[in-house]
Amino acid sequence: MIKKILFFLLIIIFSSCATKKEKLTFSRFIINDEKGRTEIKVEDNGTIYISDNLIGLVDKEGTISTKNGTVLAEIIEDNFIVDGNGNELVQIDKNGAVENSAGESITWSETGELLKDDEPLGLKIFPANRDSFQTASILLYLHLAIK
């Protein structure tokens, strides 16, 4: 009986020590405006730069924080983004698509252009890697909301 109890305790301990679930996929990318100026740059390790200034960090578990460690936003279930206080901000799907409050669809083209209802918005991601589109959309949303 004691062996069974110890076995179950070990299972509970190992389960609670499991790493966080990966919610974001991305690799190094740059978002440029139509004049070629870098708006946002993200390194492979998740370091975020805006106009060459270190801003913070995004991790694969879906947390975006400032360079001082303050949580700006997090991804929760169903791709909802919440702010550091837990307030829902927006839902951005795995392809980086979002529908704004006016019902307009904002998406990334296959070539990496940001589109609003299929019209270019003047921003482009390089490389145009679909795995980075969601992360790029989240960072753009936060950048524009905080600006």
JSON list of C-alpha atoms in Angstrom, two decimals:
[
{"chain": "A", "resi": 1, "resn": "MET", "atom": "CA", "xyz": [0.00, 0.00, 0.00]},
{"chain": "A", "resi": 2, "resn": "ILE", "atom": "CA", "xyz": [2.80, 2.42, 0.89]},
{"chain": "A", "resi": 3, "resn": "LYS", "atom": "CA", "xyz": [4.53, 1.64, -2.42]},
{"chain": "A", "resi": 4, "resn": "LYS", "atom": "CA", "xyz": [1.36, 2.57, -4.34]},
{"chain": "A", "resi": 5, "resn": "ILE", "atom": "CA", "xyz": [1.04, 5.85, -2.44]},
{"chain": "A", "resi": 6, "resn": "LEU", "atom": "CA", "xyz": [4.69, 6.72, -3.10]},
{"chain": "A", "resi": 7, "resn": "PHE", "atom": "CA", "xyz": [4.24, 5.80, -6.77]},
{"chain": "A", "resi": 8, "resn": "PHE", "atom": "CA", "xyz": [1.25, 8.14, -7.11]},
{"chain": "A", "resi": 9, "resn": "LEU", "atom": "CA", "xyz": [3.09, 10.93, -5.27]},
{"chain": "A", "resi": 10, "resn": "LEU", "atom": "CA", "xyz": [6.02, 10.58, -7.66]},
{"chain": "A", "resi": 11, "resn": "ILE", "atom": "CA", "xyz": [3.68, 10.79, -10.65]},
{"chain": "A", "resi": 12, "resn": "ILE", "atom": "CA", "xyz": [2.11, 13.96, -9.23]},
{"chain": "A", "resi": 13, "resn": "ILE", "atom": "CA", "xyz": [5.53, 15.50, -8.57]},
{"chain": "A", "resi": 14, "resn": "PHE", "atom": "CA", "xyz": [6.81, 14.70, -12.06]},
{"chain": "A", "resi": 15, "resn": "SER", "atom": "CA", "xyz": [3.61, 16.03, -13.63]},
{"chain": "A", "resi": 16, "resn": "SER", "atom": "CA", "xyz": [3.86, 19.31, -11.74]},
{"chain": "A", "resi": 17, "resn": "CYS", "atom": "CA", "xyz": [7.52, 19.72, -12.72]},
{"chain": "A", "resi": 18, "resn": "ALA", "atom": "CA", "xyz": [6.79, 19.33, -16.42]},
{"chain": "A", "resi": 19, "resn": "THR", "atom": "CA", "xyz": [7.83, 22.27, -18.58]},
{"chain": "A", "resi": 20, "resn": "LYS", "atom": "CA", "xyz": [5.33, 24.79, -19.89]},
{"chain": "A", "resi": 21, "resn": "LYS", "atom": "CA", "xyz": [3.61, 23.97, -23.14]},
{"chain": "A", "resi": 22, "resn": "GLU", "atom": "CA", "xyz": [5.06, 25.63, -26.23]},
{"chain": "A", "resi": 23, "resn": "LYS", "atom": "CA", "xyz": [2.43, 28.06, -27.55]},
{"chain": "A", "resi": 24, "resn": "LEU", "atom": "CA", "xyz": [4.47, 30.08, -30.07]},
{"chain": "A", "resi": 25, "resn": "THR", "atom": "CA", "xyz": [6.77, 29.06, -32.86]},
{"chain": "A", "resi": 26, "resn": "PHE", "atom": "CA", "xyz": [9.13, 31.57, -34.39]},
{"chain": "A", "resi": 27, "resn": "SER", "atom": "CA", "xyz": [12.61, 32.07, -35.67]},
{"chain": "A", "resi": 28, "resn": "ARG", "atom": "CA", "xyz": [14.58, 35.25, -36.27]},
{"chain": "A", "resi": 29, "resn": "PHE", "atom": "CA", "xyz": [12.57, 37.80, -38.23]},
{"chain": "A", "resi": 30, "resn": "ILE", "atom": "CA", "xyz": [12.44, 41.49, -39.10]},
{"chain": "A", "resi": 31, "resn": "ILE", "atom": "CA", "xyz": [9.37, 43.60, -39.85]},
{"chain": "A", "resi": 32, "resn": "ASN", "atom": "CA", "xyz": [10.14, 46.53, -42.15]},
{"chain": "A", "resi": 33, "resn": "ASP", "atom": "CA", "xyz": [7.98, 49.46, -43.19]},
{"chain": "A", "resi": 34, "resn": "GLU", "atom": "CA", "xyz": [7.51, 50.41, -46.84]},
{"chain": "A", "resi": 35, "resn": "LYS", "atom": "CA", "xyz": [10.66, 52.55, -46.77]},
{"chain": "A", "resi": 36, "resn": "GLY", "atom": "CA", "xyz": [12.74, 49.60, -45.57]},
{"chain": "A", "resi": 37, "resn": "ARG", "atom": "CA", "xyz": [13.13, 50.86, -41.99]},
{"chain": "A", "resi": 38, "resn": "THR", "atom": "CA", "xyz": [13.12, 48.17, -39.34]},
{"chain": "A", "resi": 39, "resn": "GLU", "atom": "CA", "xyz": [10.08, 48.41, -37.10]},
{"chain": "A", "resi": 40, "resn": "ILE", "atom": "CA", "xyz": [10.53, 45.21, -35.09]},
{"chain": "A", "resi": 41, "resn": "LYS", "atom": "CA", "xyz": [13.34, 42.67, -34.97]},
{"chain": "A", "resi": 42, "resn": "VAL", "atom": "CA", "xyz": [13.20, 39.37, -33.09]},
{"chain": "A", "resi": 43, "resn": "GLU", "atom": "CA", "xyz": [16.23, 37.15, -32.57]},
{"chain": "A", "resi": 44, "resn": "ASP", "atom": "CA", "xyz": [16.12, 33.33, -32.42]},
{"chain": "A", "resi": 45, "resn": "ASN", "atom": "CA", "xyz": [16.27, 33.51, -28.62]},
{"chain": "A", "resi": 46, "resn": "GLY", "atom": "CA", "xyz": [13.18, 35.79, -28.54]},
{"chain": "A", "resi": 47, "resn": "THR", "atom": "CA", "xyz": [14.96, 39.09, -27.86]},
{"chain": "A", "resi": 48, "resn": "ILE", "atom": "CA", "xyz": [12.80, 41.94, -29.22]},
{"chain": "A", "resi": 49, "resn": "TYR", "atom": "CA", "xyz": [14.17, 45.17, -30.68]},
{"chain": "A", "resi": 50, "resn": "ILE", "atom": "CA", "xyz": [12.18, 48.16, -31.89]},
{"chain": "A", "resi": 51, "resn": "SER", "atom": "CA", "xyz": [14.20, 50.57, -34.02]},
{"chain": "A", "resi": 52, "resn": "ASP", "atom": "CA", "xyz": [17.42, 48.93, -32.73]},
{"chain": "A", "resi": 53, "resn": "ASN", "atom": "CA", "xyz": [16.41, 49.49, -29.08]},
{"chain": "A", "resi": 54, "resn": "LEU", "atom": "CA", "xyz": [16.19, 46.43, -26.85]},
{"chain": "A", "resi": 55, "resn": "ILE", "atom": "CA", "xyz": [12.58, 46.26, -25.71]},
{"chain": "A", "resi": 56, "resn": "GLY", "atom": "CA", "xyz": [12.05, 42.84, -24.19]},
{"chain": "A", "resi": 57, "resn": "LEU", "atom": "CA", "xyz": [11.64, 39.14, -24.75]},
{"chain": "A", "resi": 58, "resn": "VAL", "atom": "CA", "xyz": [9.11, 36.74, -26.21]},
{"chain": "A", "resi": 59, "resn": "ASP", "atom": "CA", "xyz": [9.30, 33.08, -25.31]},
{"chain": "A", "resi": 60, "resn": "LYS", "atom": "CA", "xyz": [7.93, 29.94, -26.91]},
{"chain": "A", "resi": 61, "resn": "GLU", "atom": "CA", "xyz": [5.55, 29.48, -23.94]},
{"chain": "A", "resi": 62, "resn": "GLY", "atom": "CA", "xyz": [3.70, 32.60, -25.08]},
{"chain": "A", "resi": 63, "resn": "THR", "atom": "CA", "xyz": [4.89, 35.26, -22.63]},
{"chain": "A", "resi": 64, "resn": "ILE", "atom": "CA", "xyz": [5.98, 38.71, -23.83]},
{"chain": "A", "resi": 65, "resn": "SER", "atom": "CA", "xyz": [7.87, 40.73, -21.25]},
{"chain": "A", "resi": 66, "resn": "THR", "atom": "CA", "xyz": [9.83, 43.98, -21.05]},
{"chain": "A", "resi": 67, "resn": "LYS", "atom": "CA", "xyz": [13.60, 44.02, -20.72]},
{"chain": "A", "resi": 68, "resn": "ASN", "atom": "CA", "xyz": [13.01, 44.53, -16.98]},
{"chain": "A", "resi": 69, "resn": "GLY", "atom": "CA", "xyz": [10.91, 41.36, -16.74]},
{"chain": "A", "resi": 70, "resn": "THR", "atom": "CA", "xyz": [7.46, 42.96, -16.50]},
{"chain": "A", "resi": 71, "resn": "VAL", "atom": "CA", "xyz": [4.89, 40.79, -18.31]},
{"chain": "A", "resi": 72, "resn": "LEU", "atom": "CA", "xyz": [3.21, 42.77, -21.11]},
{"chain": "A", "resi": 73, "resn": "ALA", "atom": "CA", "xyz": [1.08, 39.99, -22.50]},
{"chain": "A", "resi": 74, "resn": "GLU", "atom": "CA", "xyz": [0.53, 36.26, -22.57]},
{"chain": "A", "resi": 75, "resn": "ILE", "atom": "CA", "xyz": [-1.19, 33.76, -24.83]},
{"chain": "A", "resi": 76, "resn": "ILE", "atom": "CA", "xyz": [-3.92, 31.73, -23.21]},
{"chain": "A", "resi": 77, "resn": "GLU", "atom": "CA", "xyz": [-6.19, 29.05, -24.66]},
{"chain": "A", "resi": 78, "resn": "ASP", "atom": "CA", "xyz": [-7.80, 29.54, -28.06]},
{"chain": "A", "resi": 79, "resn": "ASN", "atom": "CA", "xyz": [-5.04, 32.01, -29.06]},
{"chain": "A", "resi": 80, "resn": "PHE", "atom": "CA", "xyz": [-6.40, 34.86, -26.94]},
{"chain": "A", "resi": 81, "resn": "ILE", "atom": "CA", "xyz": [-3.85, 37.45, -25.87]},
{"chain": "A", "resi": 82, "resn": "VAL", "atom": "CA", "xyz": [-4.20, 38.88, -22.37]},
{"chain": "A", "resi": 83, "resn": "ASP", "atom": "CA", "xyz": [-2.30, 41.79, -20.85]},
{"chain": "A", "resi": 84, "resn": "GLY", "atom": "CA", "xyz": [-0.14, 41.55, -17.73]},
{"chain": "A", "resi": 85, "resn": "ASN", "atom": "CA", "xyz": [-3.26, 41.98, -15.57]},
{"chain": "A", "resi": 86, "resn": "GLY", "atom": "CA", "xyz": [-5.14, 39.16, -17.31]},
{"chain": "A", "resi": 87, "resn": "ASN", "atom": "CA", "xyz": [-7.46, 41.40, -19.36]},
{"chain": "A", "resi": 88, "resn": "GLU", "atom": "CA", "xyz": [-8.31, 39.99, -22.81]},
{"chain": "A", "resi": 89, "resn": "LEU", "atom": "CA", "xyz": [-6.86, 42.07, -25.63]},
{"chain": "A", "resi": 90, "resn": "VAL", "atom": "CA", "xyz": [-7.35, 40.24, -28.93]},
{"chain": "A", "resi": 91, "resn": "GLN", "atom": "CA", "xyz": [-7.44, 36.80, -30.53]},
{"chain": "A", "resi": 92, "resn": "ILE", "atom": "CA", "xyz": [-4.69, 36.11, -33.08]},
{"chain": "A", "resi": 93, "resn": "ASP", "atom": "CA", "xyz": [-4.65, 32.71, -34.78]},
{"chain": "A", "resi": 94, "resn": "LYS", "atom": "CA", "xyz": [-1.62, 30.52, -35.56]},
{"chain": "A", "resi": 95, "resn": "ASN", "atom": "CA", "xyz": [-1.30, 32.16, -39.00]},
{"chain": "A", "resi": 96, "resn": "GLY", "atom": "CA", "xyz": [-1.18, 35.64, -37.48]},
{"chain": "A", "resi": 97, "resn": "ALA", "atom": "CA", "xyz": [-4.68, 36.54, -38.66]},
{"chain": "A", "resi": 98, "resn": "VAL", "atom": "CA", "xyz": [-6.87, 38.84, -36.61]},
{"chain": "A", "resi": 99, "resn": "GLU", "atom": "CA", "xyz": [-10.23, 40.44, -37.16]},
{"chain": "A", "resi": 100, "resn": "ASN", "atom": "CA", "xyz": [-10.37, 44.01, -35.87]},
{"chain": "A", "resi": 101, "resn": "SER", "atom": "CA", "xyz": [-13.36, 45.61, -34.16]},
{"chain": "A", "resi": 102, "resn": "ALA", "atom": "CA", "xyz": [-14.59, 46.97, -37.50]},
{"chain": "A", "resi": 103, "resn": "GLY", "atom": "CA", "xyz": [-14.76, 43.42, -38.90]},
{"chain": "A", "resi": 104, "resn": "GLU", "atom": "CA", "xyz": [-11.74, 43.90, -41.16]},
{"chain": "A", "resi": 105, "resn": "SER", "atom": "CA", "xyz": [-9.43, 40.91, -41.59]},
{"chain": "A", "resi": 106, "resn": "ILE", "atom": "CA", "xyz": [-5.72, 41.50, -41.04]},
{"chain": "A", "resi": 107, "resn": "THR", "atom": "CA", "xyz": [-3.49, 38.72, -42.39]},
{"chain": "A", "resi": 108, "resn": "TRP", "atom": "CA", "xyz": [-0.03, 37.96, -43.78]},
{"chain": "A", "resi": 109, "resn": "SER", "atom": "CA", "xyz": [0.41, 37.09, -47.46]},
{"chain": "A", "resi": 110, "resn": "GLU", "atom": "CA", "xyz": [2.57, 34.17, -48.54]},
{"chain": "A", "resi": 111, "resn": "THR", "atom": "CA", "xyz": [5.29, 36.70, -49.45]},
{"chain": "A", "resi": 112, "resn": "GLY", "atom": "CA", "xyz": [5.17, 38.27, -45.97]},
{"chain": "A", "resi": 113, "resn": "GLU", "atom": "CA", "xyz": [3.14, 41.42, -46.63]},
{"chain": "A", "resi": 114, "resn": "LEU", "atom": "CA", "xyz": [0.72, 42.54, -43.94]},
{"chain": "A", "resi": 115, "resn": "LEU", "atom": "CA", "xyz": [-2.73, 42.92, -45.47]},
{"chain": "A", "resi": 116, "resn": "LYS", "atom": "CA", "xyz": [-6.02, 44.44, -44.38]},
{"chain": "A", "resi": 117, "resn": "ASP", "atom": "CA", "xyz": [-8.84, 42.87, -46.40]},
{"chain": "A", "resi": 118, "resn": "ASP", "atom": "CA", "xyz": [-6.22, 41.89, -49.04]},
{"chain": "A", "resi": 119, "resn": "GLU", "atom": "CA", "xyz": [-4.83, 45.45, -49.32]},
{"chain": "A", "resi": 120, "resn": "PRO", "atom": "CA", "xyz": [-1.15, 45.99, -48.33]},
{"chain": "A", "resi": 121, "resn": "LEU", "atom": "CA", "xyz": [-0.56, 47.98, -45.13]},
{"chain": "A", "resi": 122, "resn": "GLY", "atom": "CA", "xyz": [3.06, 48.85, -45.89]},
{"chain": "A", "resi": 123, "resn": "LEU", "atom": "CA", "xyz": [4.69, 46.34, -43.53]},
{"chain": "A", "resi": 124, "resn": "LYS", "atom": "CA", "xyz": [6.58, 43.22, -44.52]},
{"chain": "A", "resi": 125, "resn": "ILE", "atom": "CA", "xyz": [8.17, 40.39, -42.55]},
{"chain": "A", "resi": 126, "resn": "PHE", "atom": "CA", "xyz": [11.48, 38.86, -43.60]},
{"chain": "A", "resi": 127, "resn": "PRO", "atom": "CA", "xyz": [11.88, 35.99, -43.95]},
{"chain": "A", "resi": 128, "resn": "ALA", "atom": "CA", "xyz": [8.26, 35.24, -44.81]},
{"chain": "A", "resi": 129, "resn": "ASN", "atom": "CA", "xyz": [8.12, 32.24, -42.49]},
{"chain": "A", "resi": 130, "resn": "ARG", "atom": "CA", "xyz": [4.55, 31.19, -41.63]},
{"chain": "A", "resi": 131, "resn": "ASP", "atom": "CA", "xyz": [5.80, 29.89, -38.25]},
{"chain": "A", "resi": 132, "resn": "SER", "atom": "CA", "xyz": [6.62, 33.47, -37.23]},
{"chain": "A", "resi": 133, "resn": "PHE", "atom": "CA", "xyz": [3.39, 35.14, -38.41]},
{"chain": "A", "resi": 134, "resn": "GLN", "atom": "CA", "xyz": [1.49, 34.75, -35.11]},
{"chain": "A", "resi": 135, "resn": "THR", "atom": "CA", "xyz": [4.38, 36.09, -33.05]},
{"chain": "A", "resi": 136, "resn": "ALA", "atom": "CA", "xyz": [4.85, 38.98, -35.49]},
{"chain": "A", "resi": 137, "resn": "SER", "atom": "CA", "xyz": [1.15, 39.90, -35.31]},
{"chain": "A", "resi": 138, "resn": "ILE", "atom": "CA", "xyz": [1.16, 39.82, -31.52]},
{"chain": "A", "resi": 139, "resn": "LEU", "atom": "CA", "xyz": [4.23, 42.07, -31.33]},
{"chain": "A", "resi": 140, "resn": "LEU", "atom": "CA", "xyz": [2.82, 44.49, -33.92]},
{"chain": "A", "resi": 141, "resn": "TYR", "atom": "CA", "xyz": [-0.46, 44.66, -32.02]},
{"chain": "A", "resi": 142, "resn": "LEU", "atom": "CA", "xyz": [1.34, 45.40, -28.75]},
{"chain": "A", "resi": 143, "resn": "HIS", "atom": "CA", "xyz": [3.69, 47.89, -30.41]},
{"chain": "A", "resi": 144, "resn": "LEU", "atom": "CA", "xyz": [0.81, 49.84, -31.95]},
{"chain": "A", "resi": 145, "resn": "ALA", "atom": "CA", "xyz": [-1.32, 49.64, -28.79]},
{"chain": "A", "resi": 146, "resn": "ILE", "atom": "CA", "xyz": [1.50, 50.93, -26.57]},
{"chain": "A", "resi": 147, "resn": "LYS", "atom": "CA", "xyz": [2.89, 53.53, -29.02]}
]
